[in-house]
């Protein structure tokens, strides 16, 4: 068998539960691999190796006593650092949370732990999940395991790089406008954004509360399905979490897609994609057709307004959510400040990075009296119309297909001074958050520069089973070995790249 770090979460858990492997061996292998690749990638902000080994030993004791620690027994997992884990710092990639230690554990994380997972560390992100490249982290950038001159995507870039680099088979991310799917696409792994409300947001630091969802990043659709079954479900601590029953997503995953109808969107202009991306997209459609999927055209007339609408709504909500970081109760407190107002202003001035400030300003403006109707109000009406158009389209077809991103991973520094072009990398993912739908990003091949490309499959609310089933059928036909050429690439380390 190949090296342990390359096994899936499902294989590892089965081996631990069947006592063919100990959790200590599994976690030990993940730690060793992480020590090798982390200096090349900078995927983590914090690692808990000793505690992970202690927890693994505990899982082994439980197995020896005849207990079943759960479907993720001994599986090493990484968490995006905007998810709370009791007793550990949560930084959100920001200086403003300096010194903050979580007082409680997010529900999704608690459910992973209850299923036997072992938390290996917290991963890097764009500050407060605002960005598409991980370059907005206040600490260091993360590099793409496929080519360390390029970004891993964002904002869950650390989670995607950790999974693609072989540190862990499974990580959690959060997705407000594409932050699970876009980095998964850039790093050649699977990323799932569940339906809004499918996974409890309790313990996720809020960015835009009407859009945020937690979901898995993994190397296979099987692990995405397995982990969704673990983390999904109602939670009394999040009023927006849904009571809709949770499926056994693995049980139906291999059922095939014969006769399923998939829509491609009139308003998605794939003719302007660069040639390699366009070819890959067309090839992806042929692959699904060969699996028995019928492709039809659908129309979402308001789709072209997505980026404008998303950035008004997301920034408005962010400006309200981030008002709590004031230097008073926790986090960074300015030492310059004289009075209370000064304390707020200086702490925020020193604690937040440029992108976060830009968004707070834009959001505050869009919500301010005299502009509210023109910006926030209008954005909300367009969002409602777009949501209805998706609903209508999803009565005609079972799933909707788009490329996950308009391109493969871009170069470090390439878009950092051009926010608009950075924002445009969410063009296919953000509408799905506005509509609250489930979507999975699945690797679809490589572009002309050898960087991963990805197909996005969108479904009806709470039909994660269907999107995962289509992704699985697609993955089976695309059985490329998606192993990044890590270790063969000479060059600067992550720490130096900043
Ligand atoms: N890249 C998008 C943004 O910057 C999406 C971020 C996210 O999903 N958290 O807002």
PDB file of N, CA and C in Angstrom, residues 37-134:
ATOM      1  N   UNK A  37       6.173  19.010   4.347  1.00  0.00           N
ATOM      2  CA  UNK A  37       5.605  19.922   3.341  1.00  0.00           C
ATOM      3  C   UNK A  37       5.305  21.329   3.864  1.00  0.00           C
ATOM      4  N   UNK A  38       5.096  21.427   5.156  1.00  0.00           N
ATOM      5  CA  UNK A  38       4.693  22.735   5.675  1.00  0.00           C
ATOM      6  C   UNK A  38       5.704  23.860   5.401  1.00  0.00           C
ATOM      7  N   UNK A  39       7.018  23.585   5.497  1.00  0.00           N
ATOM      8  CA  UNK A  39       7.958  24.666   5.173  1.00  0.00           C
ATOM      9  C   UNK A  39       7.849  25.123   3.717  1.00  0.00           C
ATOM     10  N   UNK A  40       7.316  24.246   2.849  1.00  0.00           N
ATOM     11  CA  UNK A  40       7.145  24.617   1.442  1.00  0.00           C
ATOM     12  C   UNK A  40       5.833  25.364   1.202  1.00  0.00           C
ATOM     13  N   UNK A  41       4.853  25.153   2.074  1.00  0.00           N
ATOM     14  CA  UNK A  41       3.502  25.638   1.773  1.00  0.00           C
ATOM     15  C   UNK A  41       3.001  26.750   2.686  1.00  0.00           C
ATOM     16  N   UNK A  42       3.316  26.676   3.948  1.00  0.00           N
ATOM     17  CA  UNK A  42       2.752  27.654   4.885  1.00  0.00           C
ATOM     18  C   UNK A  42       1.240  27.550   4.971  1.00  0.00           C
ATOM     19  N   UNK A  43       0.728  26.315   5.058  1.00  0.00           N
ATOM     20  CA  UNK A  43      -0.725  26.123   5.090  1.00  0.00           C
ATOM     21  C   UNK A  43      -1.325  26.392   6.470  1.00  0.00           C
ATOM     22  N   UNK A  44      -0.507  26.305   7.506  1.00  0.00           N
ATOM     23  CA  UNK A  44      -1.040  26.364   8.878  1.00  0.00           C
ATOM     24  C   UNK A  44      -0.698  27.675   9.587  1.00  0.00           C
ATOM     25  N   UNK A  45      -1.575  28.036  10.526  1.00  0.00           N
ATOM     26  CA  UNK A  45      -1.258  29.106  11.459  1.00  0.00           C
ATOM     27  C   UNK A  45      -0.894  28.542  12.825  1.00  0.00           C
ATOM     28  N   UNK A  46      -1.328  27.321  13.094  1.00  0.00           N
ATOM     29  CA  UNK A  46      -1.074  26.713  14.399  1.00  0.00           C
ATOM     30  C   UNK A  46      -1.197  25.199  14.237  1.00  0.00           C
ATOM     31  N   UNK A  47      -0.321  24.451  14.922  1.00  0.00           N
ATOM     32  CA  UNK A  47      -0.412  22.981  14.868  1.00  0.00           C
ATOM     33  C   UNK A  47      -0.355  22.418  16.270  1.00  0.00           C
ATOM     34  N   UNK A  48      -1.071  21.315  16.452  1.00  0.00           N
ATOM     35  CA  UNK A  48      -1.192  20.741  17.807  1.00  0.00           C
ATOM     36  C   UNK A  48      -0.689  19.305  17.811  1.00  0.00           C
ATOM     37  N   UNK A  49       0.608  19.117  17.530  1.00  0.00           N
ATOM     38  CA  UNK A  49       1.105  17.757  17.316  1.00  0.00           C
ATOM     39  C   UNK A  49       1.031  16.905  18.578  1.00  0.00           C
ATOM     40  N   UNK A  50       1.444  17.450  19.711  1.00  0.00           N
ATOM     41  CA  UNK A  50       1.443  16.644  20.929  1.00  0.00           C
ATOM     42  C   UNK A  50       0.028  16.238  21.327  1.00  0.00           C
ATOM     43  N   UNK A  51      -0.869  17.226  21.284  1.00  0.00           N
ATOM     44  CA  UNK A  51      -2.251  16.894  21.640  1.00  0.00           C
ATOM     45  C   UNK A  51      -2.854  15.890  20.665  1.00  0.00           C
ATOM     46  N   UNK A  52      -2.484  16.016  19.389  1.00  0.00           N
ATOM     47  CA  UNK A  52      -3.021  15.090  18.391  1.00  0.00           C
ATOM     48  C   UNK A  52      -2.554  13.665  18.709  1.00  0.00           C
ATOM     49  N   UNK A  53      -1.297  13.532  19.096  1.00  0.00           N
ATOM     50  CA  UNK A  53      -0.786  12.198  19.432  1.00  0.00           C
ATOM     51  C   UNK A  53      -1.449  11.647  20.700  1.00  0.00           C
ATOM     52  N   UNK A  54      -1.695  12.538  21.662  1.00  0.00           N
ATOM     53  CA  UNK A  54      -2.394  12.088  22.885  1.00  0.00           C
ATOM     54  C   UNK A  54      -3.803  11.615  22.559  1.00  0.00           C
ATOM     55  N   UNK A  55      -4.450  12.391  21.711  1.00  0.00           N
ATOM     56  CA  UNK A  55      -5.818  12.009  21.351  1.00  0.00           C
ATOM     57  C   UNK A  55      -5.820  10.685  20.572  1.00  0.00           C
ATOM     58  N   UNK A  56      -4.825  10.509  19.714  1.00  0.00           N
ATOM     59  CA  UNK A  56      -4.727   9.257  18.952  1.00  0.00           C
ATOM     60  C   UNK A  56      -4.558   8.082  19.915  1.00  0.00           C
ATOM     61  N   UNK A  57      -3.724   8.277  20.935  1.00  0.00           N
ATOM     62  CA  UNK A  57      -3.506   7.194  21.908  1.00  0.00           C
ATOM     63  C   UNK A  57      -4.823   6.869  22.621  1.00  0.00           C
ATOM     64  N   UNK A  58      -5.592   7.909  22.895  1.00  0.00           N
ATOM     65  CA  UNK A  58      -6.880   7.712  23.550  1.00  0.00           C
ATOM     66  C   UNK A  58      -7.833   6.906  22.641  1.00  0.00           C
ATOM     67  N   UNK A  59      -7.819   7.245  21.360  1.00  0.00           N
ATOM     68  CA  UNK A  59      -8.672   6.510  20.413  1.00  0.00           C
ATOM     69  C   UNK A  59      -8.239   5.034  20.352  1.00  0.00           C
ATOM     70  N   UNK A  60      -6.943   4.806  20.366  1.00  0.00           N
ATOM     71  CA  UNK A  60      -6.446   3.424  20.350  1.00  0.00           C
ATOM     72  C   UNK A  60      -6.878   2.666  21.610  1.00  0.00           C
ATOM     73  N   UNK A  61      -6.864   3.355  22.745  1.00  0.00           N
ATOM     74  CA  UNK A  61      -7.316   2.695  23.980  1.00  0.00           C
ATOM     75  C   UNK A  61      -8.792   2.322  23.874  1.00  0.00           C
ATOM     76  N   UNK A  62      -9.571   3.248  23.296  1.00  0.00           N
ATOM     77  CA  UNK A  62     -11.012   2.956  23.165  1.00  0.00           C
ATOM     78  C   UNK A  62     -11.246   1.772  22.232  1.00  0.00           C
ATOM     79  N   UNK A  63     -10.485   1.745  21.117  1.00  0.00           N
ATOM     80  CA  UNK A  63     -10.614   0.610  20.185  1.00  0.00           C
ATOM     81  C   UNK A  63     -10.255  -0.690  20.901  1.00  0.00           C
ATOM     82  N   UNK A  64      -9.171  -0.635  21.675  1.00  0.00           N
ATOM     83  CA  UNK A  64      -8.712  -1.849  22.376  1.00  0.00           C
ATOM     84  C   UNK A  64      -9.766  -2.326  23.376  1.00  0.00           C
ATOM     85  N   UNK A  65     -10.551  -1.371  23.909  1.00  0.00           N
ATOM     86  CA  UNK A  65     -11.587  -1.731  24.880  1.00  0.00           C
ATOM     87  C   UNK A  65     -12.884  -2.171  24.194  1.00  0.00           C
ATOM     88  N   UNK A  66     -12.835  -2.273  22.855  1.00  0.00           N
ATOM     89  CA  UNK A  66     -14.013  -2.756  22.125  1.00  0.00           C
ATOM     90  C   UNK A  66     -14.995  -1.666  21.738  1.00  0.00           C
ATOM     91  N   UNK A  67     -14.641  -0.403  22.008  1.00  0.00           N
ATOM     92  CA  UNK A  67     -15.530   0.703  21.605  1.00  0.00           C
ATOM     93  C   UNK A  67     -15.313   1.053  20.141  1.00  0.00           C
ATOM     94  N   UNK A  68     -16.314   1.692  19.523  1.00  0.00           N
ATOM     95  CA  UNK A  68     -16.112   2.234  18.178  1.00  0.00           C
ATOM     96  C   UNK A  68     -16.047   3.753  18.280  1.00  0.00           C
ATOM     97  N   UNK A  69     -14.871   4.337  18.022  1.00  0.00           N
ATOM     98  CA  UNK A  69     -14.742   5.793  18.193  1.00  0.00           C
ATOM     99  C   UNK A  69     -15.486   6.592  17.125  1.00  0.00           C
ATOM    100  N   UNK A  70     -15.979   5.950  16.070  1.00  0.00           N
ATOM    101  CA  UNK A  70     -16.772   6.679  15.088  1.00  0.00           C
ATOM    102  C   UNK A  70     -16.224   6.576  13.681  1.00  0.00           C
ATOM    103  N   UNK A  71     -16.991   7.133  12.733  1.00  0.00           N
ATOM    104  CA  UNK A  71     -16.672   6.933  11.311  1.00  0.00           C
ATOM    105  C   UNK A  71     -15.433   7.703  10.862  1.00  0.00           C
ATOM    106  N   UNK A  72     -14.924   8.583  11.718  1.00  0.00           N
ATOM    107  CA  UNK A  72     -13.674   9.280  11.366  1.00  0.00           C
ATOM    108  C   UNK A  72     -12.565   8.910  12.360  1.00  0.00           C
ATOM    109  N   UNK A  73     -12.659   7.712  12.906  1.00  0.00           N
ATOM    110  CA  UNK A  73     -11.710   7.282  13.939  1.00  0.00           C
ATOM    111  C   UNK A  73     -10.260   7.499  13.517  1.00  0.00           C
ATOM    112  N   UNK A  74      -9.573   8.337  14.262  1.00  0.00           N
ATOM    113  CA  UNK A  74      -8.137   8.542  14.030  1.00  0.00           C
ATOM    114  C   UNK A  74      -7.789   9.381  12.815  1.00  0.00           C
ATOM    115  N   UNK A  75      -8.790   9.971  12.146  1.00  0.00           N
ATOM    116  CA  UNK A  75      -8.500  10.720  10.918  1.00  0.00           C
ATOM    117  C   UNK A  75      -7.971  12.121  11.262  1.00  0.00           C
ATOM    118  N   UNK A  76      -6.780  12.456  10.766  1.00  0.00           N
ATOM    119  CA  UNK A  76      -6.237  13.796  11.014  1.00  0.00           C
ATOM    120  C   UNK A  76      -6.999  14.840  10.189  1.00  0.00           C
ATOM    121  N   UNK A  77      -7.403  15.898  10.852  1.00  0.00           N
ATOM    122  CA  UNK A  77      -8.231  16.921  10.208  1.00  0.00           C
ATOM    123  C   UNK A  77      -7.640  18.296  10.522  1.00  0.00           C
ATOM    124  N   UNK A  78      -7.743  19.214   9.568  1.00  0.00           N
ATOM    125  CA  UNK A  78      -7.313  20.594   9.806  1.00  0.00           C
ATOM    126  C   UNK A  78      -8.533  21.511   9.757  1.00  0.00           C
ATOM    127  N   UNK A  79      -8.485  22.582  10.523  1.00  0.00           N
ATOM    128  CA  UNK A  79      -9.612  23.523  10.602  1.00  0.00           C
ATOM    129  C   UNK A  79      -9.180  24.898  10.136  1.00  0.00           C
ATOM    130  N   UNK A  80      -9.987  25.496   9.307  1.00  0.00           N
ATOM    131  CA  UNK A  80      -9.750  26.892   8.943  1.00  0.00           C
ATOM    132  C   UNK A  80      -9.786  27.728  10.220  1.00  0.00           C
ATOM    133  N   UNK A  81      -8.881  28.683  10.312  1.00  0.00           N
ATOM    134  CA  UNK A  81      -8.746  29.392  11.584  1.00  0.00           C
ATOM    135  C   UNK A  81      -9.783  30.489  11.812  1.00  0.00           C
ATOM    136  N   UNK A  82     -10.999  30.272  11.285  1.00  0.00           N
ATOM    137  CA  UNK A  82     -12.127  31.097  11.718  1.00  0.00           C
ATOM    138  C   UNK A  82     -13.174  30.219  12.400  1.00  0.00           C
ATOM    139  N   UNK A  83     -12.756  28.969  12.718  1.00  0.00           N
ATOM    140  CA  UNK A  83     -13.624  28.030  13.434  1.00  0.00           C
ATOM    141  C   UNK A  83     -13.082  27.880  14.850  1.00  0.00           C
ATOM    142  N   UNK A  84     -13.950  28.012  15.813  1.00  0.00           N
ATOM    143  CA  UNK A  84     -13.497  27.961  17.199  1.00  0.00           C
ATOM    144  C   UNK A  84     -13.245  26.539  17.680  1.00  0.00           C
ATOM    145  N   UNK A  85     -12.140  26.379  18.404  1.00  0.00           N
ATOM    146  CA  UNK A  85     -11.796  25.128  19.065  1.00  0.00           C
ATOM    147  C   UNK A  85     -11.384  25.530  20.477  1.00  0.00           C
ATOM    148  N   UNK A  86     -12.139  25.063  21.433  1.00  0.00           N
ATOM    149  CA  UNK A  86     -11.952  25.506  22.818  1.00  0.00           C
ATOM    150  C   UNK A  86     -10.496  25.391  23.265  1.00  0.00           C
ATOM    151  N   UNK A  87     -10.016  26.450  23.895  1.00  0.00           N
ATOM    152  CA  UNK A  87      -8.662  26.427  24.463  1.00  0.00           C
ATOM    153  C   UNK A  87      -7.567  26.776  23.462  1.00  0.00           C
ATOM    154  N   UNK A  88      -7.935  26.999  22.198  1.00  0.00           N
ATOM    155  CA  UNK A  88      -6.937  27.325  21.171  1.00  0.00           C
ATOM    156  C   UNK A  88      -7.205  28.727  20.610  1.00  0.00           C
ATOM    157  N   UNK A  89      -6.149  29.401  20.183  1.00  0.00           N
ATOM    158  CA  UNK A  89      -6.374  30.714  19.562  1.00  0.00           C
ATOM    159  C   UNK A  89      -7.205  30.588  18.285  1.00  0.00           C
ATOM    160  N   UNK A  90      -8.055  31.562  18.027  1.00  0.00           N
ATOM    161  CA  UNK A  90      -8.733  31.690  16.730  1.00  0.00           C
ATOM    162  C   UNK A  90      -8.345  33.063  16.230  1.00  0.00           C
ATOM    163  N   UNK A  91      -7.602  33.132  15.130  1.00  0.00           N
ATOM    164  CA  UNK A  91      -7.092  34.437  14.693  1.00  0.00           C
ATOM    165  C   UNK A  91      -7.879  35.032  13.535  1.00  0.00           C
ATOM    166  N   UNK A  92      -8.592  34.197  12.764  1.00  0.00           N
ATOM    167  CA  UNK A  92      -9.223  34.656  11.521  1.00  0.00           C
ATOM    168  C   UNK A  92      -8.188  35.302  10.597  1.00  0.00           C
ATOM    169  N   UNK A  93      -6.940  34.950  10.766  1.00  0.00           N
ATOM    170  CA  UNK A  93      -5.908  35.541   9.894  1.00  0.00           C
ATOM    171  C   UNK A  93      -5.705  37.022  10.141  1.00  0.00           C
ATOM    172  N   UNK A  94      -6.114  37.497  11.334  1.00  0.00           N
ATOM    173  CA  UNK A  94      -6.110  38.939  11.608  1.00  0.00           C
ATOM    174  C   UNK A  94      -5.301  39.269  12.857  1.00  0.00           C
ATOM    175  N   UNK A  95      -4.678  40.421  12.829  1.00  0.00           N
ATOM    176  CA  UNK A  95      -3.954  40.894  14.013  1.00  0.00           C
ATOM    177  C   UNK A  95      -4.927  41.340  15.103  1.00  0.00           C
ATOM    178  N   UNK A  96      -6.153  41.646  14.689  1.00  0.00           N
ATOM    179  CA  UNK A  96      -7.072  42.208  15.693  1.00  0.00           C
ATOM    180  C   UNK A  96      -7.489  41.156  16.719  1.00  0.00           C
ATOM    181  N   UNK A  97      -7.337  39.873  16.387  1.00  0.00           N
ATOM    182  CA  UNK A  97      -7.699  38.834  17.353  1.00  0.00           C
ATOM    183  C   UNK A  97      -6.491  38.327  18.139  1.00  0.00           C
ATOM    184  N   UNK A  98      -5.426  39.077  18.071  1.00  0.00           N
ATOM    185  CA  UNK A  98      -4.202  38.738  18.803  1.00  0.00           C
ATOM    186  C   UNK A  98      -4.506  38.359  20.255  1.00  0.00           C
ATOM    187  N   UNK A  99      -4.035  37.191  20.658  1.00  0.00           N
ATOM    188  CA  UNK A  99      -4.192  36.802  22.061  1.00  0.00           C
ATOM    189  C   UNK A  99      -5.547  36.199  22.403  1.00  0.00           C
ATOM    190  N   UNK A 100      -6.474  36.178  21.448  1.00  0.00           N
ATOM    191  CA  UNK A 100      -7.808  35.624  21.733  1.00  0.00           C
ATOM    192  C   UNK A 100      -7.746  34.094  21.757  1.00  0.00           C
ATOM    193  N   UNK A 101      -8.310  33.509  22.790  1.00  0.00           N
ATOM    194  CA  UNK A 101      -8.367  32.045  22.895  1.00  0.00           C
ATOM    195  C   UNK A 101      -9.838  31.642  22.944  1.00  0.00           C
ATOM    196  N   UNK A 102     -10.215  30.662  22.123  1.00  0.00           N
ATOM    197  CA  UNK A 102     -11.632  30.275  22.019  1.00  0.00           C
ATOM    198  C   UNK A 102     -12.146  29.724  23.339  1.00  0.00           C
ATOM    199  N   UNK A 103     -13.375  30.139  23.663  1.00  0.00           N
ATOM    200  CA  UNK A 103     -13.995  29.684  24.910  1.00  0.00           C
ATOM    201  C   UNK A 103     -14.894  28.485  24.662  1.00  0.00           C
ATOM    202  N   UNK A 104     -15.106  28.157  23.413  1.00  0.00           N
ATOM    203  CA  UNK A 104     -16.022  27.057  23.082  1.00  0.00           C
ATOM    204  C   UNK A 104     -15.645  26.506  21.710  1.00  0.00           C
ATOM    205  N   UNK A 105     -16.244  25.379  21.366  1.00  0.00           N
ATOM    206  CA  UNK A 105     -15.925  24.694  20.111  1.00  0.00           C
ATOM    207  C   UNK A 105     -17.111  24.794  19.153  1.00  0.00           C
ATOM    208  N   UNK A 106     -16.826  25.074  17.891  1.00  0.00           N
ATOM    209  CA  UNK A 106     -17.884  25.154  16.884  1.00  0.00           C
ATOM    210  C   UNK A 106     -18.609  23.806  16.783  1.00  0.00           C
ATOM    211  N   UNK A 107     -19.899  23.870  16.496  1.00  0.00           N
ATOM    212  CA  UNK A 107     -20.691  22.628  16.416  1.00  0.00           C
ATOM    213  C   UNK A 107     -20.124  21.663  15.377  1.00  0.00           C
ATOM    214  N   UNK A 108     -19.769  22.171  14.201  1.00  0.00           N
ATOM    215  CA  UNK A 108     -19.260  21.274  13.150  1.00  0.00           C
ATOM    216  C   UNK A 108     -17.985  20.572  13.618  1.00  0.00           C
ATOM    217  N   UNK A 109     -17.166  21.308  14.368  1.00  0.00           N
ATOM    218  CA  UNK A 109     -15.906  20.737  14.867  1.00  0.00           C
ATOM    219  C   UNK A 109     -16.207  19.703  15.949  1.00  0.00           C
ATOM    220  N   UNK A 110     -17.153  20.047  16.815  1.00  0.00           N
ATOM    221  CA  UNK A 110     -17.547  19.108  17.869  1.00  0.00           C
ATOM    222  C   UNK A 110     -18.033  17.789  17.255  1.00  0.00           C
ATOM    223  N   UNK A 111     -18.759  17.906  16.139  1.00  0.00           N
ATOM    224  CA  UNK A 111     -19.276  16.688  15.495  1.00  0.00           C
ATOM    225  C   UNK A 111     -18.150  15.859  14.876  1.00  0.00           C
ATOM    226  N   UNK A 112     -17.135  16.536  14.363  1.00  0.00           N
ATOM    227  CA  UNK A 112     -15.968  15.800  13.858  1.00  0.00           C
ATOM    228  C   UNK A 112     -15.299  15.055  15.012  1.00  0.00           C
ATOM    229  N   UNK A 113     -15.138  15.757  16.131  1.00  0.00           N
ATOM    230  CA  UNK A 113     -14.491  15.137  17.293  1.00  0.00           C
ATOM    231  C   UNK A 113     -15.312  13.953  17.797  1.00  0.00           C
ATOM    232  N   UNK A 114     -16.634  14.132  17.829  1.00  0.00           N
ATOM    233  CA  UNK A 114     -17.502  13.035  18.291  1.00  0.00           C
ATOM    234  C   UNK A 114     -17.400  11.815  17.373  1.00  0.00           C
ATOM    235  N   UNK A 115     -17.014  12.046  16.106  1.00  0.00           N
ATOM    236  CA  UNK A 115     -16.875  10.925  15.165  1.00  0.00           C
ATOM    237  C   UNK A 115     -15.460  10.356  15.179  1.00  0.00           C
ATOM    238  N   UNK A 116     -14.620  10.844  16.087  1.00  0.00           N
ATOM    239  CA  UNK A 116     -13.288  10.240  16.234  1.00  0.00           C
ATOM    240  C   UNK A 116     -12.155  10.962  15.535  1.00  0.00           C
ATOM    241  N   UNK A 117     -12.449  12.121  14.903  1.00  0.00           N
ATOM    242  CA  UNK A 117     -11.386  12.837  14.183  1.00  0.00           C
ATOM    243  C   UNK A 117     -10.362  13.420  15.163  1.00  0.00           C
ATOM    244  N   UNK A 118      -9.164  13.653  14.637  1.00  0.00           N
ATOM    245  CA  UNK A 118      -8.065  14.218  15.437  1.00  0.00           C
ATOM    246  C   UNK A 118      -7.667  15.548  14.794  1.00  0.00           C
ATOM    247  N   UNK A 119      -7.779  16.635  15.548  1.00  0.00           N
ATOM    248  CA  UNK A 119      -7.481  17.946  14.965  1.00  0.00           C
ATOM    249  C   UNK A 119      -5.967  18.165  14.973  1.00  0.00           C
ATOM    250  N   UNK A 120      -5.424  18.358  13.758  1.00  0.00           N
ATOM    251  CA  UNK A 120      -3.969  18.523  13.639  1.00  0.00           C
ATOM    252  C   UNK A 120      -3.543  19.986  13.724  1.00  0.00           C
ATOM    253  N   UNK A 121      -4.434  20.888  13.354  1.00  0.00           N
ATOM    254  CA  UNK A 121      -4.048  22.297  13.418  1.00  0.00           C
ATOM    255  C   UNK A 121      -5.087  23.199  12.797  1.00  0.00           C
ATOM    256  N   UNK A 122      -4.769  24.509  12.810  1.00  0.00           N
ATOM    257  CA  UNK A 122      -5.653  25.526  12.238  1.00  0.00           C
ATOM    258  C   UNK A 122      -4.958  26.113  11.006  1.00  0.00           C
ATOM    259  N   UNK A 123      -5.733  26.286   9.952  1.00  0.00           N
ATOM    260  CA  UNK A 123      -5.127  26.670   8.668  1.00  0.00           C
ATOM    261  C   UNK A 123      -5.287  28.153   8.340  1.00  0.00           C
ATOM    262  N   UNK A 124      -4.397  28.582   7.476  1.00  0.00           N
ATOM    263  CA  UNK A 124      -4.331  29.988   7.067  1.00  0.00           C
ATOM    264  C   UNK A 124      -5.528  30.383   6.206  1.00  0.00           C
ATOM    265  N   UNK A 125      -5.828  31.665   6.219  1.00  0.00           N
ATOM    266  CA  UNK A 125      -6.960  32.188   5.457  1.00  0.00           C
ATOM    267  C   UNK A 125      -6.733  33.663   5.170  1.00  0.00           C
ATOM    268  N   UNK A 126      -7.472  34.168   4.200  1.00  0.00           N
ATOM    269  CA  UNK A 126      -7.514  35.616   4.027  1.00  0.00           C
ATOM    270  C   UNK A 126      -8.188  36.192   5.266  1.00  0.00           C
ATOM    271  N   UNK A 127      -7.709  37.328   5.707  1.00  0.00           N
ATOM    272  CA  UNK A 127      -8.218  37.935   6.941  1.00  0.00           C
ATOM    273  C   UNK A 127      -9.755  37.971   6.952  1.00  0.00           C
ATOM    274  N   UNK A 128     -10.344  37.406   7.990  1.00  0.00           N
ATOM    275  CA  UNK A 128     -11.799  37.307   8.140  1.00  0.00           C
ATOM    276  C   UNK A 128     -12.475  36.687   6.916  1.00  0.00           C
ATOM    277  N   UNK A 129     -11.743  35.838   6.207  1.00  0.00           N
ATOM    278  CA  UNK A 129     -12.276  35.102   5.043  1.00  0.00           C
ATOM    279  C   UNK A 129     -12.576  36.024   3.859  1.00  0.00           C
ATOM    280  N   UNK A 130     -11.934  37.194   3.854  1.00  0.00           N
ATOM    281  CA  UNK A 130     -12.177  38.150   2.765  1.00  0.00           C
ATOM    282  C   UNK A 130     -11.037  38.101   1.770  1.00  0.00           C
ATOM    283  N   UNK A 131     -11.242  37.377   0.697  1.00  0.00           N
ATOM    284  CA  UNK A 131     -10.211  37.301  -0.324  1.00  0.00           C
ATOM    285  C   UNK A 131     -10.297  36.021  -1.111  1.00  0.00           C
ATOM    286  N   UNK A 132      -9.480  35.928  -2.141  1.00  0.00           N
ATOM    287  CA  UNK A 132      -9.518  34.789  -3.052  1.00  0.00           C
ATOM    288  C   UNK A 132      -8.127  34.237  -3.285  1.00  0.00           C
ATOM    289  N   UNK A 133      -7.160  34.557  -2.417  1.00  0.00           N
ATOM    290  CA  UNK A 133      -5.788  34.145  -2.704  1.00  0.00           C
ATOM    291  C   UNK A 133      -4.971  33.790  -1.474  1.00  0.00           C
ATOM    292  N   UNK A 134      -5.521  33.989  -0.294  1.00  0.00           N
ATOM    293  CA  UNK A 134      -4.792  33.784   0.963  1.00  0.00           C
ATOM    294  C   UNK A 134      -3.706  34.840   1.189  1.00  0.00           C
TER     295      UNK A 134
END
